[in-house]
Short mmCIF file of C-alpha atoms in Angstrom, two decimals:
data_model
loop_
_atom_site.label_atom_id
_atom_site.label_comp_id
_atom_site.label_asym_id
_atom_site.label_seq_id
_atom_site.Cartn_x
_atom_site.Cartn_y
_atom_site.Cartn_z
CA GLN U 1 -2.35 58.62 65.26
CA LYS U 2 -4.86 55.89 65.29
CA ASN U 3 -6.10 57.14 61.85
CA ALA U 4 -2.45 57.22 60.66
CA ASP U 5 -1.77 53.80 62.02
CA ILE U 6 -4.97 52.26 60.19
CA TYR U 7 -3.92 54.27 56.93
CA ARG U 8 -0.43 52.65 57.17
CA SER U 9 -2.01 49.20 57.80
CA ASP U 10 -4.36 49.77 55.08
CA LEU U 11 -1.42 50.68 52.60
CA VAL U 12 0.49 47.56 53.65
CA ALA U 13 -2.70 45.18 53.20
CA VAL U 14 -2.87 46.73 49.70
CA GLY U 15 0.64 46.15 48.86
CA LEU U 16 0.75 42.63 50.11
CA ALA U 17 -2.40 42.06 48.05
CA LEU U 18 -0.87 43.59 45.07
CA ALA U 19 2.29 41.36 45.68
CA VAL U 20 0.15 38.26 45.91
CA VAL U 21 -1.97 39.17 42.74
CA THR U 22 1.47 40.06 40.92
CA LEU U 23 3.17 36.84 41.97
CA GLY U 24 -0.08 34.89 41.00
CA LEU U 25 -0.07 36.55 37.57
CA LEU U 26 3.63 35.84 37.09
CA LEU U 27 3.33 32.00 37.96
CA ALA U 28 0.19 31.95 35.72
CA LEU U 29 2.27 33.21 33.00
CA TRP U 30 5.16 30.84 33.83
CA VAL U 31 2.64 27.91 33.82
CA ALA U 32 1.27 28.75 30.34
CA TYR U 33 4.77 29.49 28.68
CA SER U 34 5.98 26.16 30.32
CA ARG U 35 3.27 24.30 28.85
CA LYS U 36 3.66 26.03 25.44
CA GLN U 37 7.03 25.17 25.49
CA MET U 38 6.24 21.54 26.39
CA LEU U 39 3.90 21.28 23.58
CA ARG U 40 6.33 22.66 21.20
CA ASN U 41 9.09 20.04 22.08
CA ARG U 42 6.29 17.38 21.83
CA ILE U 43 5.58 18.42 18.25
CA SER U 44 9.23 18.49 17.53
CA VAL U 45 9.62 15.18 18.85
CA MET U 46 6.67 13.80 16.79
CA GLN U 47 7.97 15.61 13.58
CA LEU U 48 11.46 14.23 14.14
CA LYS U 49 10.10 10.91 14.59
CA LEU U 50 7.94 11.22 11.74
CA THR U 51 10.43 12.43 9.39
CA SER U 52 12.78 9.65 10.46
CA ALA U 53 10.04 7.10 9.25
CA ARG U 54 9.37 8.86 6.16
CA ASN U 55 13.02 8.98 5.15
CA ARG U 56 12.78 5.15 5.41
CA ILE U 57 10.12 4.83 2.99
CA ASN U 58 11.51 6.26 -0.07
CA PRO U 59 14.73 4.11 -0.44
CA HIS U 60 12.85 1.11 0.60
CA PHE U 61 10.53 1.51 -2.19
CA VAL U 62 13.07 2.22 -4.71
CA PHE U 63 15.17 -0.81 -3.88
CA ASN U 64 12.05 -3.18 -3.76
CA VAL U 65 10.75 -1.95 -7.12
CA LEU U 66 14.09 -1.99 -8.96
CA ASN U 67 15.10 -5.32 -7.51
CA ASN U 68 11.62 -6.76 -8.74
CA SER U 69 12.40 -5.37 -12.06
CA ILE U 70 15.91 -6.63 -12.52
CA ALA U 71 14.95 -10.07 -11.28
CA GLY U 72 11.89 -10.40 -13.67
CA GLY U 73 14.58 -9.61 -16.51
CA ARG U 74 12.37 -6.73 -17.80
CA VAL U 75 14.62 -3.60 -17.34
CA ALA U 76 16.95 -4.18 -20.32
CA HIS U 77 14.69 -5.18 -22.72
CA GLU U 78 11.19 -3.45 -22.35
CA THR U 79 11.64 0.24 -22.71
CA GLY U 80 7.96 1.02 -22.13
CA GLU U 81 8.02 -0.62 -18.89
CA LEU U 82 11.22 0.92 -17.80
CA LEU U 83 9.45 4.34 -18.59
CA GLU U 84 6.59 3.48 -16.54
CA LEU U 85 8.96 2.28 -13.73
CA THR U 86 10.76 5.56 -13.94
CA ARG U 87 7.52 7.63 -13.70
CA LEU U 88 6.51 5.55 -10.59
CA ILE U 89 9.71 6.19 -8.76
CA ARG U 90 9.47 10.11 -9.69
CA THR U 91 5.92 10.02 -8.19
CA ASN U 92 7.25 8.24 -5.20
CA LEU U 93 9.62 11.02 -4.60
CA ASP U 94 7.03 13.53 -4.63
CA MET U 95 4.70 11.92 -2.42
CA SER U 96 7.50 10.95 0.15
CA CYS U 97 8.10 14.55 0.76
CA ARG U 98 4.54 15.11 2.07
CA MET U 99 3.30 13.44 5.18
CA THR U 100 -0.17 13.22 4.20
CA VAL U 101 -1.87 12.76 0.69
CA SER U 102 -5.43 12.70 -0.46
CA LEU U 103 -6.76 8.92 -0.75
CA ALA U 104 -7.56 9.55 -4.20
CA ASP U 105 -3.80 10.19 -5.11
CA GLU U 106 -2.60 7.19 -2.94
CA LEU U 107 -4.88 4.88 -4.90
CA GLU U 108 -3.96 6.07 -8.14
CA PHE U 109 -0.22 5.62 -7.04
CA VAL U 110 -1.14 2.04 -6.01
CA ARG U 111 -2.88 1.30 -9.21
CA ARG U 112 0.25 2.28 -11.02
CA TYR U 113 2.57 0.42 -8.86
CA ILE U 114 0.09 -2.82 -9.28
CA ASP U 115 0.57 -2.40 -13.08
CA VAL U 116 4.33 -2.26 -12.65
CA GLU U 117 4.12 -5.53 -10.52
CA ARG U 118 1.55 -7.43 -12.69
CA PRO U 119 3.83 -9.28 -14.99
CA LEU U 120 5.45 -10.90 -12.13
CA LEU U 121 1.90 -11.94 -10.73
CA GLU U 122 0.43 -13.47 -13.91
CA PRO U 123 -1.14 -15.57 -14.69
CA GLY U 124 -4.30 -15.74 -12.38
CA PHE U 125 -3.83 -12.47 -10.74
CA THR U 126 -6.71 -10.27 -10.06
CA PHE U 127 -7.07 -6.95 -8.47
CA ALA U 128 -10.08 -4.70 -7.46
CA ALA U 129 -10.50 -1.61 -5.55
CA ASP U 130 -13.97 -0.61 -4.29
CA VAL U 131 -14.45 2.67 -2.95
CA SER U 132 -18.09 3.21 -0.95
CA ASP U 133 -20.19 6.04 -2.15
CA ALA U 134 -20.14 7.42 1.21
CA VAL U 135 -16.56 8.12 1.01
CA ASP U 136 -14.97 10.98 -0.90
CA PRO U 137 -11.48 9.93 -1.55
CA THR U 138 -10.49 13.51 -2.46
CA ALA U 139 -11.42 14.92 0.86
CA VAL U 140 -9.71 11.93 2.93
CA GLN U 141 -6.19 12.47 4.02
CA VAL U 142 -3.96 9.52 4.61
CA PRO U 143 -0.31 9.39 5.52
CA SER U 144 1.42 8.98 2.24
CA MET U 145 2.49 5.49 1.20
CA PHE U 146 0.72 3.66 3.83
CA LEU U 147 -1.67 1.87 1.32
CA GLN U 148 1.30 1.20 -0.95
CA ILE U 149 3.04 -0.36 1.96
CA LEU U 150 0.04 -2.73 2.77
CA VAL U 151 -0.23 -3.69 -1.08
CA GLU U 152 3.37 -4.29 -1.26
CA ASN U 153 3.24 -6.68 1.66
CA ALA U 154 0.31 -8.50 0.19
CA ILE U 155 1.99 -8.87 -2.93
CA VAL U 156 5.47 -9.79 -1.62
CA HIS U 157 4.46 -11.98 1.46
CA GLY U 158 1.28 -13.44 0.11
CA LEU U 159 0.97 -13.70 -3.79
CA LYS U 160 4.33 -13.52 -5.31
CA GLY U 161 5.41 -17.19 -6.06
CA ARG U 162 1.86 -18.52 -5.27
CA ASP U 163 0.48 -20.89 -7.94
CA GLY U 164 -3.17 -20.72 -9.17
CA ASP U 165 -5.62 -17.92 -8.39
CA LYS U 166 -4.11 -14.98 -6.62
CA ARG U 167 -6.62 -12.06 -5.54
CA LEU U 168 -5.91 -8.66 -4.18
CA HIS U 169 -8.74 -6.48 -3.05
CA ILE U 170 -8.75 -2.96 -1.40
CA GLY U 171 -11.75 -1.64 0.31
CA VAL U 172 -12.77 1.69 1.47
CA GLU U 173 -15.82 2.51 3.54
CA ARG U 174 -17.20 4.77 6.41
CA ASP U 175 -16.84 3.46 9.97
CA GLY U 176 -18.78 5.95 12.09
CA ASN U 177 -16.66 9.33 11.92
CA ALA U 178 -13.60 7.45 10.52
CA THR U 179 -12.65 5.88 7.21
CA ALA U 180 -11.56 2.24 7.06
CA ILE U 181 -9.30 1.16 4.51
CA SER U 182 -8.47 -2.63 4.02
CA VAL U 183 -6.05 -4.49 1.89
CA GLU U 184 -7.00 -8.47 1.38
CA ASP U 185 -5.49 -11.11 -0.35
CA ASN U 186 -5.64 -14.94 -0.52
CA GLY U 187 -2.05 -15.73 0.30
CA PRO U 188 -0.86 -18.00 3.06
CA GLY U 189 -1.73 -15.79 6.05
CA PHE U 190 0.20 -13.40 8.28
CA ASP U 191 2.83 -15.21 10.40
CA ALA U 192 3.55 -12.99 13.50
CA ARG U 193 6.38 -14.86 14.74
CA SER U 194 8.29 -14.63 11.36
CA MET U 195 7.58 -10.88 11.06
CA SER U 196 8.74 -10.06 14.37
CA GLN U 197 12.00 -11.74 13.55
CA ARG U 198 12.37 -10.01 10.23
CA LYS U 199 10.98 -6.83 11.54
CA GLY U 200 9.66 -5.57 7.98
CA THR U 201 10.54 -2.08 7.13
CA GLY U 202 7.01 -1.26 5.90
CA LEU U 203 5.16 -2.28 8.96
CA GLY U 204 7.69 -1.11 11.19
CA ILE U 205 7.05 2.53 9.47
CA ILE U 206 3.41 1.85 9.68
CA THR U 207 3.40 1.11 13.40
CA GLN U 208 5.65 3.64 14.17
CA THR U 209 4.00 6.34 12.53
CA VAL U 210 0.56 5.37 13.78
CA ALA U 211 1.88 5.04 17.50
CA VAL U 212 3.44 8.88 17.14
CA ILE U 213 0.36 10.20 15.81
CA ASN U 214 -1.76 8.51 18.54
CA GLU U 215 0.77 9.97 21.43
CA TYR U 216 0.88 13.48 20.16
CA GLY U 217 -2.26 13.73 17.86
CA SER U 218 -5.73 14.92 18.82
CA ARG U 219 -7.16 12.36 16.41
CA LYS U 220 -6.25 8.68 16.63
CA MET U 221 -5.57 5.68 14.34
CA ARG U 222 -5.88 2.14 14.39
CA PHE U 223 -4.07 -0.61 12.42
CA ALA U 224 -4.57 -4.33 12.40
CA ILE U 225 -3.62 -7.29 10.67
CA ARG U 226 -5.58 -10.63 11.01
CA ASN U 227 -5.84 -13.83 9.00
CA ILE U 228 -8.95 -15.00 7.10
CA ALA U 229 -10.26 -18.37 8.17
CA ALA U 230 -11.89 -20.59 5.80
CA PRO U 231 -14.97 -22.69 6.39
CA ASP U 232 -12.78 -25.72 7.19
CA GLY U 233 -10.66 -23.66 9.61
CA THR U 234 -7.53 -23.49 7.39
CA ILE U 235 -6.01 -20.10 6.41
CA ALA U 236 -7.78 -18.23 3.37
CA GLY U 237 -5.64 -15.23 3.17
CA CYS U 238 -4.90 -12.06 5.19
CA VAL U 239 -6.37 -8.54 5.65
CA SER U 240 -4.78 -5.42 6.99
CA THR U 241 -7.26 -2.77 8.13
CA LEU U 242 -6.41 0.84 8.71
CA LEU U 243 -8.88 3.16 10.53
CA ILE U 244 -8.25 6.76 10.08
#
C-alpha cells in the first residue's frame, strides 16, 4: 500500500511538473508572439509615417520648381530648359517612390536641379560639391530627396534675391562610422523663429523622417542647422548637416 501511495504521489508530482513546464512554454511562446506582433506594429507605424512624409515631397518639389520657372518667364520661351525641367520632374517621380537612394544618385539629381535654378541665381552664383576620397557615394544610402531639400532651402531662403556673391557648397566626408553631409551657403542665416512660424514643408519632412528612423531603426541619424559667424560676429551664412 505504501509503494502504491508513493507511486501515485510520484505520478502526481510528475504531472504537476509537466503542467508547469507546459504552462511555462506556452507563456514563453505567448511573450515571443506578442513581441513579434508589437515589432510588426511598430514597423507598420514607421512605414506609414515615412510614407506620409514621402507623399509630401513630390508635390512640394514639383510645385516649387514649376513656380520658379514660370516666375522666371522661361517656360514659354525656352524649349531646351522646359525639356530639362520635364526630365528633372520625371527623375523626381522615380526617386520619390524609393525610401532611400545612393548618395551618388542624390548628388547627380541635385546637380541637375541646380542647373535648372542657376539662371535665377546669376550673376555671381558659384556651386561646388566636394566628396572625400574616404567616402564611396555609390555605397552610401541616404533618404531620397533629403539633400535636394537642404539645397532648395539654401537657395530659396539664403541665396535667391541676394545681390553680389552667392556661394553654395556641398561637403561629404567620413565621421567615424558615419557619413557627414553638409550644405553651406553665404546667405543671411537661419532664423529659427520665422521657420517655426512658417513650418516649412522641407525641413518638416526631414525632421519627421529622422525622428521616425531614430525611434524605430537600429541605426541613428542626426540633423542640425547652425549659422556661420564672421570674424566680426555677424552672420556669414548657414550650414545644414546630416549625419548618417
